[in-house]
JSON list of C-alpha atoms in Angstrom, two decimals:
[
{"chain": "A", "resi": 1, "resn": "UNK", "atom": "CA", "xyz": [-6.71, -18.43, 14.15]},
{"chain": "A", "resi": 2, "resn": "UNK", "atom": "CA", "xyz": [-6.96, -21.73, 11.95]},
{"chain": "A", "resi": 3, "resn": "UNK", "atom": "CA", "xyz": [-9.87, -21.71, 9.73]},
{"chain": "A", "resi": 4, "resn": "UNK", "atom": "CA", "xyz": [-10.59, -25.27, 11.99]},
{"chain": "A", "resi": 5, "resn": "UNK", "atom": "CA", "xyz": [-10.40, -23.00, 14.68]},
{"chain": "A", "resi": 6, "resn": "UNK", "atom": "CA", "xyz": [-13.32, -20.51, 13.25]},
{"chain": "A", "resi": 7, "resn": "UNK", "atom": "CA", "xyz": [-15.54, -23.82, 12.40]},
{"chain": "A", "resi": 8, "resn": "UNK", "atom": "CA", "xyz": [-15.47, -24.73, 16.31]},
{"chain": "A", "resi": 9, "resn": "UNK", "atom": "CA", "xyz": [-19.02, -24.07, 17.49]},
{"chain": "A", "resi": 10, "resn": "UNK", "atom": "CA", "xyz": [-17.25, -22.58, 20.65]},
{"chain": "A", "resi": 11, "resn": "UNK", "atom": "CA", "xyz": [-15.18, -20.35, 19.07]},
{"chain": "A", "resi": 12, "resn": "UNK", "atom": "CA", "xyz": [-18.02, -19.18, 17.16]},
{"chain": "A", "resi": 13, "resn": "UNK", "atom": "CA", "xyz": [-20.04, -18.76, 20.21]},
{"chain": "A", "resi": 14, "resn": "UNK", "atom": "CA", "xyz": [-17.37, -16.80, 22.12]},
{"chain": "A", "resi": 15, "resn": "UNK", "atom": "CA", "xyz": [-17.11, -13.97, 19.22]},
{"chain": "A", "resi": 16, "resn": "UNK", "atom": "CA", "xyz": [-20.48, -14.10, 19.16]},
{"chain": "A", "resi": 17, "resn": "UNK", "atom": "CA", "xyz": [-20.35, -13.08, 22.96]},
{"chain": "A", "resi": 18, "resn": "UNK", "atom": "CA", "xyz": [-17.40, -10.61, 22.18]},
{"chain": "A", "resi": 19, "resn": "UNK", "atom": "CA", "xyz": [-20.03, -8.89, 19.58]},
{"chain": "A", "resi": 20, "resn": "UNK", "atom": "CA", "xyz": [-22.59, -8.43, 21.87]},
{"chain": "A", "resi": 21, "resn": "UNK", "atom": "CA", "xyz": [-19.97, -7.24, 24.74]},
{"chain": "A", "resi": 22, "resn": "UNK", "atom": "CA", "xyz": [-18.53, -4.73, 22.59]},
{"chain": "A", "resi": 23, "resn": "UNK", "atom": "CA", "xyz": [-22.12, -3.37, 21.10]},
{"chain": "A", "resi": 24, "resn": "UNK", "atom": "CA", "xyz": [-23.94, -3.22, 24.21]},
{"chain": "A", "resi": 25, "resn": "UNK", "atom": "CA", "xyz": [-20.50, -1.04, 25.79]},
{"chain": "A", "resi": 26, "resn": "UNK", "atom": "CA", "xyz": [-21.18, 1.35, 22.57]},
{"chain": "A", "resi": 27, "resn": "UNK", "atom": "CA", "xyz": [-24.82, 1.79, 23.30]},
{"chain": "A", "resi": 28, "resn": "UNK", "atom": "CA", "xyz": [-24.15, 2.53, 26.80]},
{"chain": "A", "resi": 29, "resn": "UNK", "atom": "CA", "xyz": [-21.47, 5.29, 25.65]},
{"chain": "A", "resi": 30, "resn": "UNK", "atom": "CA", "xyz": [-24.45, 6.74, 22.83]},
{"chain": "A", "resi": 31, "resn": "UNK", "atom": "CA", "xyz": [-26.87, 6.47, 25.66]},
{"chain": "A", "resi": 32, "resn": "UNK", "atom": "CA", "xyz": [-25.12, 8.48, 28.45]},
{"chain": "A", "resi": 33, "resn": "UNK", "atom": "CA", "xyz": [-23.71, 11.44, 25.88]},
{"chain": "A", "resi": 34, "resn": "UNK", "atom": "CA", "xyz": [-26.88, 11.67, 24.38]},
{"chain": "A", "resi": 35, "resn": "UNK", "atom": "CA", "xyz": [-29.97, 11.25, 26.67]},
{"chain": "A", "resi": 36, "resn": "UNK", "atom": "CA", "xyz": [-28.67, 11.78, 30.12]},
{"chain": "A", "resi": 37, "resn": "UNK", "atom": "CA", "xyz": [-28.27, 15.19, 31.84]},
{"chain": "A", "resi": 38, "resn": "UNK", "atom": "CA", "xyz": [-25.63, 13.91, 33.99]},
{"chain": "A", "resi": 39, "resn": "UNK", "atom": "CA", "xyz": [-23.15, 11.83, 31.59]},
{"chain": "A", "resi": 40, "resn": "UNK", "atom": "CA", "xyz": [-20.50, 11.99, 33.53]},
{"chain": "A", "resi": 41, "resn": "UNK", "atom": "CA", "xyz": [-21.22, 9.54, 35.76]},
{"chain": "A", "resi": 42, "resn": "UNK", "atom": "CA", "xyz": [-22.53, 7.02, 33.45]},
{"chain": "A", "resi": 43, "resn": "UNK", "atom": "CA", "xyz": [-19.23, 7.09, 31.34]},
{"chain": "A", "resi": 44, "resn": "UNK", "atom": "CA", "xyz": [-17.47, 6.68, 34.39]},
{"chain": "A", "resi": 45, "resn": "UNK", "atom": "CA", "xyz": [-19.51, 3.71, 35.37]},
{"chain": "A", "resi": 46, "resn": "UNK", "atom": "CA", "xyz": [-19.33, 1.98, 32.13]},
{"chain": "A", "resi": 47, "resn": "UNK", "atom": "CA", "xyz": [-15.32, 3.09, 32.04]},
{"chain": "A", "resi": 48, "resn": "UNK", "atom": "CA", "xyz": [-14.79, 1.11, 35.73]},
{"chain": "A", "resi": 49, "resn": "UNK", "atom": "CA", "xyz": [-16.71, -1.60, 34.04]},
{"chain": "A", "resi": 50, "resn": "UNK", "atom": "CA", "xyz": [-14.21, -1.71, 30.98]},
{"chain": "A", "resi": 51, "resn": "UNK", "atom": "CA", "xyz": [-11.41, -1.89, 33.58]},
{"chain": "A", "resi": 52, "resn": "UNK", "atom": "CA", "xyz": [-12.49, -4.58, 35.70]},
{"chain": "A", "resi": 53, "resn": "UNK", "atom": "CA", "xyz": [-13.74, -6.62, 32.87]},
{"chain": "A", "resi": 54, "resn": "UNK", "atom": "CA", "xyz": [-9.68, -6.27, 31.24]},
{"chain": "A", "resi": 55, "resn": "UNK", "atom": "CA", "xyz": [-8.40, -7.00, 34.59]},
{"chain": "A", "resi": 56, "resn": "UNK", "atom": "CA", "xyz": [-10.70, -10.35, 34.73]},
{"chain": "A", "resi": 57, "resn": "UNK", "atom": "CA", "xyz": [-9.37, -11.20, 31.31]},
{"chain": "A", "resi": 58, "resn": "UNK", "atom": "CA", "xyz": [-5.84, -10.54, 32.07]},
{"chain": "A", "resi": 59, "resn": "UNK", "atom": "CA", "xyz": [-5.75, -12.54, 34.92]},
{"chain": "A", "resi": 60, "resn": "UNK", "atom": "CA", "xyz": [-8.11, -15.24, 34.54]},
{"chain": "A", "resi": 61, "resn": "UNK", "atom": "CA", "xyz": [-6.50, -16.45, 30.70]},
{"chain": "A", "resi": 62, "resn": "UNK", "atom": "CA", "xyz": [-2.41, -15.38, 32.72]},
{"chain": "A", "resi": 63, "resn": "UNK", "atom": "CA", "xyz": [-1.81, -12.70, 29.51]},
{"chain": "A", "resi": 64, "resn": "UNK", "atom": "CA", "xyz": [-1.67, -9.57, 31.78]},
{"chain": "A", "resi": 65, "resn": "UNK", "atom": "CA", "xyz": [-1.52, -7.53, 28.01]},
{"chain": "A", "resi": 66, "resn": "UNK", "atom": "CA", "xyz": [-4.74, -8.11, 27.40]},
{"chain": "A", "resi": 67, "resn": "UNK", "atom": "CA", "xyz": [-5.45, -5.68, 30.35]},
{"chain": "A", "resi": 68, "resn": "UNK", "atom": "CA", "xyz": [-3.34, -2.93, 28.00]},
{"chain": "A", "resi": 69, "resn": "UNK", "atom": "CA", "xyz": [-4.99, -3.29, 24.87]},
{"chain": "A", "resi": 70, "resn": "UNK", "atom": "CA", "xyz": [-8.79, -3.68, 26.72]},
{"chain": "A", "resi": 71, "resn": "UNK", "atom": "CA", "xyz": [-8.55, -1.19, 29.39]},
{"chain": "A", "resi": 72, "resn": "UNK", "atom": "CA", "xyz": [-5.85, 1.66, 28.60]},
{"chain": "A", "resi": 73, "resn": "UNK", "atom": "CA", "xyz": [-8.25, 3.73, 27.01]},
{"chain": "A", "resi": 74, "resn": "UNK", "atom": "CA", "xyz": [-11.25, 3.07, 29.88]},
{"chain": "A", "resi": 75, "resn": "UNK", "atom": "CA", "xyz": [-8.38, 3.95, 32.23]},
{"chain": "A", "resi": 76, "resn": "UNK", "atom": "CA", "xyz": [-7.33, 7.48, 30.32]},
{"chain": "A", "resi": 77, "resn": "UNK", "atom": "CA", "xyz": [-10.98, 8.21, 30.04]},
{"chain": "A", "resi": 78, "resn": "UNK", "atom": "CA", "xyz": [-12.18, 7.35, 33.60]},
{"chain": "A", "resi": 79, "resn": "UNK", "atom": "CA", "xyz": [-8.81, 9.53, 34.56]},
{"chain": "A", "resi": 80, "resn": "UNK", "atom": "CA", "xyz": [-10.23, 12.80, 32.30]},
{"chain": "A", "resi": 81, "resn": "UNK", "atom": "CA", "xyz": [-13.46, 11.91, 33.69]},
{"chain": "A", "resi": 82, "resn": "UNK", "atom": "CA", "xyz": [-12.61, 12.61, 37.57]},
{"chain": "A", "resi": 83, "resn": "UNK", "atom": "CA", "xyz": [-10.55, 15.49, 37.06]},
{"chain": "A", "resi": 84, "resn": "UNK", "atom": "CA", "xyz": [-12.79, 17.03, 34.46]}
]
């Protein structure tokens, strides 16, 4: 990105947004290892919501890789998490 780009007031809203996305996904993960008896099924909830979140990104901005670098780890962990 330009450094005009980084001055946009949108741009800086959207990482902003991106921030917030990606902190609140890594209290959800500290949450469910540490203070639930059953955090299985939490990381498996959160993991499906990684995964449909990169499929509405890949498809809605038409860049299906950004489905491979946002959900290929949710997908491996949801996959250890069901046959675990």
């Amino acid at each position: 990105m330009s450094e005009d780009n980084l001055q946009d007031e949108k741009v800086q809203t959207l990482l902003k947004n991106q921030g917030v996305y990606n902190g609140l996904i890594s209290v959800g993960i500290i949450y469910s290892l540490f203070f639930t008896h059953n955090y299985h099924n939490s990381l498996l909830a959160i993991m499906i919501y990684i995964i449909l979140v990169a499929l509405y990104g890949s498809f809605s901005s038409g860049n299906k890789s950004i489905f491979f670098k946002q959900g290929t780890l949710a997908v491996i962990v949801a996959i250890l998490l069901l046959i675990s």
